[in-house]
Amino acid sequence: MNIQQNVSLKSLNTFGIEAKAKEFVEIKSKEELVVLCTNFNLKDRNVLVLGGGSNMLLTQDVDGMVIKVSLKGISVIAENDDHLWVKAMAGEVWHDLVMWSVRNGYGGLENLSLIPGCVGASPMQNIGAYGVEIKHTFDSLEAIELDGGTIKTFSHAECKFGYRESVFKQEAKGKYIILSVTFKLSKQPNFNTTYGAIQQTLQKNGVVEPSVKAISDAVIEIRSSKLPNPKVLGNAGSFFKNPEIPNVQFASLKQQFPDIVGYPASEGYTKVAAGWMIEQCGWKGKVVGHVGSHKDQALVLVNYGGATGKEIWQLAMDIQQSVHEKFGVTITPEVNVI
Ligand code: FAD
Ligand code: EPU
């Protein structure tokens, strides 16, 4: 195990923010992780677990240990006539897993094509896009306890998935490293094409019978046209979550702002498009120093080059305040702020 000192994290986070890790270790096997968690007293250290760094804002150096999880492997562990259980190790690139399923014609992950990051982080916020979340195909996961190295299996119910939420962002926060995730994929998939843009793109592409591949291609096309590529422009996807507000509050906002965008959420609640509200506050495409809100997607904050994490955080707070002043709605970060 090679523990390095004073390592730059700039190329390891998609915002492209410069920050240093006091200690840095890349882990490639379960055995190494067991040694780390049993012998290094991680409970008393400041530990940051890192996957692809695509949902993280570094506002300061990490005065502790950064553990980059690079466990690899995709394997089929069970199947029957209808389903297939596939186990992917935490360090696998998420999109590579999706492409594996698409190549083999197994359904369930196609709407989640092209989401950056690694498999190990996917349950953290129950990643989702175009009407699908991983909770729809999630079977179970294996995680190691930072304090002592015990390996535990989490069932679907134990993960407590919600919209961009799981137990790992709440009571289990900072306690586990996810080692692998098992998904239950479909041999006879039921496709989810409810999202308007998917229907339109399939139609434009002349697709009459949807397939795993056709939907994945459509999602890749939509995402590539809307979201900035972090390799070109530093960003972490949607900076804020779409807030869920009581239906009565939404109805009253609708009277004042007839074009406001909202979707039914949990009972009695409406999910409001944060991107729409941010745009109405005049932030879309605005550049403030090295940072800004993207010109095509106001919810995505970007680093135009040389930004610090604190600059992005300041922009986020200014946006949050103006949305609150105009709409009386508090938008909260989706991105993990360090
Ligand atoms: P990281 O950023 O490395 O980590 C995220 C969090 O998980 C941190 O708290 C970290 O400590 C923790 N973590 C990481 N790995 C582990 C592990 N093995 N065990 C325990 N904790 C761990 N998200 C969506 O849901 N839907 C989208 O459509 C979407 N689109 C995006 C588009 C762009 C252009 C970008 C840049 C991001 C987008 N995201 C989206 C956000 C991001 O891709 C996901 O949240 C992704 O799952 C993050 O993976 P990661 O490996 O990069 O995680
Ligand atoms: N909108 C605007 N102005 C903007 C951006 C959006 O008016 O600048 C409006 C759109 O016109 C649309 C609505 O807001 O009516 C929703 O926009 P979009 O379909 O782009 O989705 P989103 O709500 O902004 C969410 C997720 C994305 C996910 C897409 C597709 C969250 C926080 N974001 O974005 O996830 O890819 O839907 O399902 O839920 C991420 O989590 O990082 C992420 C990119």
Coordinates of C-alpha atoms and ligand atoms in Angstrom, one line a residue:
M1 CA 0.0 0.0 0.0
N2 CA 1.5 3.3 -1.1
I3 CA 0.5 6.2 1.1
Q4 CA 1.6 9.4 -0.4
Q5 CA 1.9 12.8 1.2
N6 CA 0.7 16.2 -0.1
V7 CA -1.0 15.0 -3.2
S8 CA -2.8 17.4 -5.6
L9 CA -6.5 16.5 -6.2
K10 CA -6.9 18.8 -9.2
S11 CA -7.1 16.1 -11.8
L12 CA -9.2 13.9 -9.5
N13 CA -12.3 16.2 -9.2
T14 CA -14.4 17.3 -12.2
F15 CA -14.6 20.9 -11.1
G16 CA -10.8 20.9 -11.6
I17 CA -10.3 22.6 -8.3
E18 CA -6.8 22.7 -6.8
A19 CA -6.7 21.2 -3.3
K20 CA -4.1 19.1 -1.5
A21 CA -4.5 15.8 0.4
K22 CA -2.2 15.5 3.4
E23 CA -2.2 11.8 2.8
F24 CA -3.4 9.9 -0.3
V25 CA -3.8 6.2 -1.0
E26 CA -5.3 4.4 -4.0
I27 CA -6.8 1.1 -3.1
K28 CA -7.1 -1.7 -5.7
S29 CA -8.2 -4.7 -3.6
K30 CA -10.6 -5.6 -0.8
E31 CA -7.7 -7.0 1.2
E32 CA -5.8 -3.7 1.1
L33 CA -9.0 -2.0 2.4
V34 CA -9.4 -4.5 5.2
V35 CA -5.8 -3.7 6.2
L36 CA -6.4 0.0 6.0
C37 CA -9.6 -0.1 8.1
T38 CA -8.2 -2.4 10.7
N39 CA -4.7 -1.0 11.2
F40 CA -4.9 2.7 10.5
N41 CA -7.3 4.0 13.1
L42 CA -9.4 5.7 10.4
K43 CA -12.1 6.7 12.9
D44 CA -9.7 9.3 14.4
R45 CA -8.6 10.7 11.1
N46 CA -10.3 13.0 8.7
V47 CA -11.1 10.6 5.8
L48 CA -12.4 11.5 2.4
V49 CA -13.5 8.6 0.2
L50 CA -13.1 9.4 -3.5
G51 CA -14.5 7.8 -6.6
G52 CA -14.5 9.9 -9.8
G53 CA -14.7 13.2 -8.0
S54 CA -17.7 14.3 -10.1
N55 CA -20.1 15.2 -7.3
M56 CA -17.8 17.0 -5.0
L57 CA -16.7 20.6 -4.3
L58 CA -13.3 21.0 -2.6
T59 CA -13.3 24.3 -0.7
Q60 CA -10.2 23.5 1.2
D61 CA -7.2 21.2 1.5
V62 CA -8.0 17.8 3.0
D63 CA -6.2 17.7 6.3
G64 CA -6.4 13.9 6.5
M65 CA -6.4 10.9 4.3
V66 CA -8.0 10.7 0.8
I67 CA -8.8 7.1 -0.1
K68 CA -9.3 6.6 -3.8
V69 CA -11.3 3.5 -4.4
S70 CA -10.1 1.7 -7.5
L71 CA -11.5 -1.9 -7.1
K72 CA -12.3 -3.3 -10.5
G73 CA -14.5 -6.1 -11.9
I74 CA -17.9 -6.8 -13.3
S75 CA -19.4 -10.3 -12.9
V76 CA -22.7 -12.1 -13.3
I77 CA -23.5 -13.8 -10.0
A78 CA -26.9 -15.3 -10.7
E79 CA -29.6 -15.5 -13.4
N80 CA -32.9 -17.0 -14.2
D81 CA -35.2 -16.8 -17.3
D82 CA -36.1 -13.2 -16.6
H83 CA -33.3 -11.5 -14.7
L84 CA -29.6 -11.4 -14.2
W85 CA -27.8 -10.2 -11.1
V86 CA -24.6 -8.4 -11.9
K87 CA -22.0 -7.3 -9.3
A88 CA -19.8 -4.4 -10.1
M89 CA -16.8 -3.3 -8.0
A90 CA -16.8 0.2 -6.6
G91 CA -14.0 1.5 -8.8
E92 CA -15.6 0.6 -12.1
V93 CA -16.6 3.6 -14.2
W94 CA -20.4 3.9 -14.1
H95 CA -20.8 4.5 -17.8
D96 CA -18.6 1.4 -18.6
L97 CA -21.1 -0.7 -16.5
V98 CA -24.0 0.8 -18.4
M99 CA -22.3 0.1 -21.7
W100 CA -21.7 -3.5 -20.6
S101 CA -25.4 -3.9 -20.0
V102 CA -26.3 -2.2 -23.3
R103 CA -23.9 -4.5 -25.2
N104 CA -25.4 -7.5 -23.7
G105 CA -29.0 -6.3 -24.2
Y106 CA -29.9 -6.3 -20.4
G107 CA -32.4 -3.6 -19.4
G108 CA -32.5 -1.3 -16.4
L109 CA -29.5 1.0 -16.6
E110 CA -29.9 2.5 -20.1
N111 CA -31.5 5.8 -19.0
L112 CA -28.5 6.3 -16.7
S113 CA -26.0 6.3 -19.6
L114 CA -23.2 8.9 -19.5
I115 CA -23.5 9.8 -15.8
P116 CA -19.9 10.5 -14.7
G117 CA -18.3 8.8 -11.8
C118 CA -17.8 5.3 -10.4
V119 CA -20.1 2.5 -9.4
G120 CA -19.2 2.9 -5.6
A121 CA -20.7 6.4 -5.5
S122 CA -23.9 5.5 -7.3
P123 CA -25.9 4.5 -4.2
M124 CA -24.7 7.5 -2.2
Q125 CA -27.3 9.8 -3.8
N126 CA -29.3 7.1 -5.7
I127 CA -28.2 8.5 -9.0
G128 CA -31.0 9.3 -11.4
A129 CA -31.8 10.6 -14.8
Y130 CA -34.7 10.6 -17.3
G131 CA -37.2 9.0 -15.0
V132 CA -35.0 6.2 -13.7
E133 CA -33.0 6.0 -10.5
I134 CA -30.6 3.2 -9.4
K135 CA -33.1 2.2 -6.7
H136 CA -35.1 0.6 -9.6
T137 CA -32.4 -2.0 -10.4
F138 CA -30.5 -2.0 -7.1
D139 CA -30.3 -5.4 -5.4
S140 CA -27.7 -5.0 -2.6
L141 CA -24.3 -3.6 -1.8
E142 CA -21.2 -4.6 0.2
A143 CA -19.5 -2.0 2.3
I144 CA -16.6 -2.0 4.8
E145 CA -16.8 -0.2 8.1
L146 CA -14.1 2.5 8.3
D147 CA -13.8 1.8 12.0
G148 CA -12.6 -1.8 12.3
G149 CA -13.0 -3.2 8.8
T150 CA -16.2 -5.3 9.3
I151 CA -17.8 -6.1 5.9
K152 CA -21.6 -5.6 5.8
T153 CA -24.2 -6.3 3.2
F154 CA -26.9 -3.6 2.8
S155 CA -30.3 -4.6 1.4
H156 CA -32.4 -2.3 -0.7
A157 CA -34.5 -1.3 2.4
E158 CA -31.4 -0.6 4.5
C159 CA -30.1 1.9 1.9
K160 CA -33.2 4.1 2.5
F161 CA -33.1 5.5 -1.1
G162 CA -34.9 8.8 -1.8
Y163 CA -34.5 11.6 -4.4
R164 CA -30.7 12.1 -4.4
E165 CA -30.6 10.5 -1.0
S166 CA -29.6 7.4 0.9
V167 CA -28.6 6.2 4.3
F168 CA -25.0 7.0 3.3
K169 CA -25.7 10.7 3.2
Q170 CA -27.6 10.5 6.5
E171 CA -27.0 8.3 9.6
A172 CA -24.3 6.2 7.9
K173 CA -22.5 9.2 6.6
G174 CA -18.7 8.8 6.8
K175 CA -18.9 5.4 8.3
Y176 CA -18.5 3.0 5.3
I177 CA -16.6 2.5 2.1
I178 CA -18.8 0.9 -0.5
L179 CA -17.0 -2.0 -2.1
S180 CA -19.4 -3.4 -4.7
V181 CA -23.0 -3.0 -5.9
T182 CA -25.2 -5.7 -7.3
F183 CA -27.9 -4.8 -9.8
K184 CA -30.9 -6.9 -10.9
L185 CA -31.2 -6.4 -14.7
S186 CA -33.9 -7.5 -17.0
K187 CA -33.8 -9.9 -19.9
Q188 CA -37.2 -8.7 -21.1
P189 CA -37.0 -5.0 -20.2
N190 CA -39.9 -2.6 -19.7
F191 CA -38.6 0.6 -21.1
N192 CA -39.1 4.0 -19.5
T193 CA -39.6 6.6 -22.2
T194 CA -41.8 8.9 -20.2
Y195 CA -39.3 11.8 -20.3
G196 CA -40.3 14.0 -23.2
A197 CA -36.9 14.5 -24.6
I198 CA -36.3 10.7 -24.9
Q199 CA -39.6 10.3 -26.9
Q200 CA -38.6 13.1 -29.2
T201 CA -35.1 11.9 -29.8
L202 CA -36.3 8.3 -30.5
Q203 CA -38.8 9.7 -33.0
K204 CA -36.1 11.9 -34.6
N205 CA -33.8 8.9 -34.9
G206 CA -36.6 6.9 -36.6
V207 CA -36.8 4.3 -33.8
V208 CA -40.1 2.5 -33.9
E209 CA -39.4 -0.4 -31.5
P210 CA -37.3 1.0 -28.5
S211 CA -34.4 -1.2 -27.4
V212 CA -31.8 -0.9 -24.6
K213 CA -29.3 0.4 -27.2
A214 CA -31.7 2.9 -28.8
I215 CA -32.6 4.4 -25.5
S216 CA -29.0 4.6 -24.3
D217 CA -28.1 6.3 -27.6
A218 CA -30.9 8.8 -27.2
V219 CA -29.9 9.6 -23.6
I220 CA -26.3 10.1 -24.7
E221 CA -27.4 12.4 -27.4
I222 CA -29.6 14.5 -25.1
R223 CA -27.0 14.7 -22.4
S224 CA -24.2 15.6 -24.8
S225 CA -26.3 18.5 -26.2
K226 CA -27.3 19.9 -22.7
L227 CA -24.6 19.3 -20.2
P228 CA -21.1 20.6 -20.3
N229 CA -18.4 18.0 -20.6
P230 CA -16.2 18.2 -17.4
K231 CA -13.1 17.5 -19.5
V232 CA -13.7 20.8 -21.3
L233 CA -15.4 22.9 -18.6
G234 CA -15.1 22.1 -14.9
N235 CA -18.4 21.2 -13.3
A236 CA -20.2 18.7 -11.1
G237 CA -23.5 18.4 -12.9
S238 CA -26.5 19.9 -11.1
F239 CA -25.2 21.9 -8.2
F240 CA -28.5 22.0 -6.4
K241 CA -31.3 19.5 -6.0
N242 CA -34.8 20.3 -7.3
P243 CA -36.7 21.4 -4.2
E244 CA -39.9 19.7 -3.2
I245 CA -42.5 22.1 -1.8
P246 CA -46.1 21.7 -0.6
N247 CA -48.7 21.7 -3.4
V248 CA -50.4 24.8 -1.9
Q249 CA -47.2 26.8 -2.0
F250 CA -46.7 25.7 -5.6
A251 CA -50.2 26.7 -6.6
S252 CA -49.6 30.1 -5.1
L253 CA -46.3 30.5 -7.0
K254 CA -48.0 29.4 -10.2
Q255 CA -50.4 32.3 -9.9
Q256 CA -47.6 34.7 -9.6
F257 CA -45.3 32.9 -12.1
P258 CA -47.5 31.1 -14.6
D259 CA -44.5 29.5 -16.4
I260 CA -43.0 28.0 -13.3
V261 CA -42.0 24.3 -13.9
G262 CA -43.0 21.6 -11.4
Y263 CA -43.7 17.9 -11.3
P264 CA -45.7 15.8 -8.9
A265 CA -43.4 14.5 -6.1
S266 CA -44.3 12.6 -2.9
E267 CA -47.9 12.9 -1.8
G268 CA -48.9 16.6 -1.3
Y269 CA -45.6 17.9 -2.7
T270 CA -44.4 19.3 -6.1
K271 CA -40.8 19.1 -7.3
V272 CA -39.8 22.5 -8.7
A273 CA -37.2 22.9 -11.5
A274 CA -34.4 24.7 -9.7
G275 CA -32.8 25.5 -13.1
W276 CA -35.9 27.4 -14.1
M277 CA -35.9 29.5 -10.9
I278 CA -32.2 30.2 -11.2
E279 CA -32.7 31.3 -14.8
Q280 CA -35.5 33.6 -13.8
C281 CA -33.2 35.3 -11.2
G282 CA -30.9 36.2 -14.1
W283 CA -28.0 33.8 -13.4
K284 CA -28.1 31.7 -16.5
G285 CA -24.9 32.3 -18.5
K286 CA -23.6 34.9 -16.1
V287 CA -19.9 34.9 -15.4
V288 CA -18.6 36.1 -12.1
G289 CA -14.8 36.1 -12.0
H290 CA -13.6 32.5 -12.8
V291 CA -17.0 30.9 -12.2
G292 CA -20.6 31.1 -13.5
S293 CA -23.9 29.4 -14.1
H294 CA -23.8 27.5 -17.4
K295 CA -25.4 29.2 -20.5
D296 CA -27.5 26.1 -21.5
Q297 CA -28.3 24.7 -18.0
A298 CA -28.5 27.2 -15.1
L299 CA -28.4 24.5 -12.5
V300 CA -24.9 23.6 -13.5
L301 CA -22.2 25.8 -12.0
V302 CA -18.9 25.9 -13.9
N303 CA -15.2 26.7 -13.4
Y304 CA -14.0 28.7 -16.4
G305 CA -10.5 28.0 -15.3
G306 CA -8.4 28.8 -12.2
A307 CA -11.4 29.0 -9.8
T308 CA -11.1 28.1 -6.1
G309 CA -13.7 26.0 -4.4
K310 CA -14.5 29.0 -2.2
E311 CA -15.4 31.1 -5.3
I312 CA -17.8 28.4 -6.5
W313 CA -19.3 28.1 -3.0
Q314 CA -19.8 31.9 -2.8
L315 CA -21.6 31.9 -6.2
A316 CA -23.8 29.0 -5.0
M317 CA -24.7 30.9 -1.8
D318 CA -25.5 34.1 -3.9
I319 CA -27.7 32.0 -6.2
Q320 CA -29.4 30.3 -3.2
Q321 CA -30.2 33.7 -1.6
S322 CA -31.6 35.3 -4.8
V323 CA -33.9 32.3 -5.4
H324 CA -35.1 32.5 -1.9
E325 CA -35.7 36.2 -2.2
K326 CA -37.7 35.9 -5.4
F327 CA -39.6 32.7 -4.8
G328 CA -39.4 32.0 -1.1
V329 CA -38.0 28.6 -1.8
T330 CA -34.7 27.3 -0.4
I331 CA -32.6 25.3 -2.8
T332 CA -30.0 23.0 -1.2
P333 CA -26.7 21.6 -2.7
E334 CA -26.7 18.2 -4.3
V335 CA -22.9 18.3 -4.6
N336 CA -20.9 17.1 -1.6
V337 CA -19.2 20.2 -0.2
I338 CA -15.8 19.5 1.5
Ligands
FAD1 P1 -17.4 11.3 -6.0 O1 -17.6 12.7 -6.5 O2 -16.0 10.8 -6.0 O3 -18.0 11.1 -4.6 C1 -19.3 11.5 -4.3 C2 -19.6 11.2 -2.8 O4 -19.6 9.8 -2.6 C3 -18.6 11.8 -1.8 O5 -19.3 12.1 -0.6 C4 -17.7 10.6 -1.6 O6 -17.0 10.6 -0.4 C5 -18.6 9.4 -1.7 N1 -18.0 8.2 -2.2 C6 -17.5 8.0 -3.4 N2 -17.2 6.7 -3.6 C7 -17.5 6.1 -2.5 C8 -17.4 4.7 -2.0 N3 -16.9 3.7 -2.8 N4 -17.8 4.4 -0.8 C9 -18.3 5.4 0.0 N5 -18.5 6.7 -0.4 C10 -18.0 7.0 -1.6 N6 -25.8 12.6 -10.9 C11 -27.0 12.1 -11.0 O7 -27.6 11.5 -10.1 N7 -27.7 12.2 -12.2 C12 -27.2 12.8 -13.3 O8 -27.8 12.9 -14.3 C13 -25.9 13.4 -13.2 N8 -25.3 14.0 -14.2 C14 -24.1 14.6 -14.1 C15 -23.5 15.3 -15.1 C16 -22.2 15.8 -15.0 C17 -21.6 16.5 -16.2 C18 -21.5 15.7 -13.8 C19 -20.1 16.2 -13.7 C20 -22.1 15.0 -12.7 C21 -23.4 14.5 -12.8 N9 -24.0 13.8 -11.8 C22 -25.2 13.3 -11.9 C23 -23.3 13.7 -10.4 C24 -22.3 12.5 -10.3 O9 -21.9 12.1 -11.6 C25 -22.8 11.4 -9.5 O10 -23.2 11.8 -8.2 C26 -21.8 10.2 -9.4 O11 -22.5 9.1 -8.8 C27 -20.6 10.6 -8.6 O12 -19.7 9.6 -8.7 P2 -18.2 9.8 -8.3 O13 -17.5 8.4 -8.3 O14 -17.6 10.8 -9.2 O15 -18.3 10.3 -6.8
EPU2 N1 -34.8 24.7 -17.0 C1 -34.9 26.0 -17.3 N2 -33.7 26.7 -17.3 C2 -32.5 26.0 -17.1 C3 -32.5 24.7 -16.8 C4 -33.7 24.0 -16.8 O1 -35.9 26.6 -17.5 O2 -31.5 26.7 -17.2 C5 -36.1 23.9 -17.0 C6 -36.2 23.1 -18.3 O3 -36.7 23.8 -19.4 C7 -37.1 22.0 -17.8 C8 -36.8 21.8 -16.4 O4 -36.2 23.0 -16.0 O5 -38.5 22.3 -18.0 C9 -36.0 20.6 -16.0 O6 -34.7 20.7 -16.7 P1 -33.9 19.4 -17.1 O7 -34.8 18.4 -17.8 O8 -32.7 19.8 -17.8 O9 -33.6 18.7 -15.8 P2 -33.1 19.2 -14.4 O10 -34.2 19.1 -13.4 O11 -32.4 20.5 -14.5 C10 -32.5 16.9 -13.5 C11 -31.4 16.2 -12.7 C12 -30.2 15.9 -13.6 C13 -30.7 14.9 -14.7 C14 -31.9 15.5 -15.5 C15 -32.5 14.5 -16.4 C16 -31.5 17.1 -10.5 C17 -30.9 18.1 -9.5 N3 -30.9 17.2 -11.7 O12 -32.0 18.1 -14.0 O13 -29.2 15.3 -12.9 O14 -29.7 14.5 -15.5 O15 -32.9 16.0 -14.5 O16 -33.3 13.6 -15.7 O17 -32.4 16.4 -10.2 C18 -27.2 15.8 -11.6 O18 -27.9 15.3 -10.6 O19 -26.1 16.2 -11.5 C19 -27.9 15.8 -12.9 C20 -27.4 16.4 -14.0

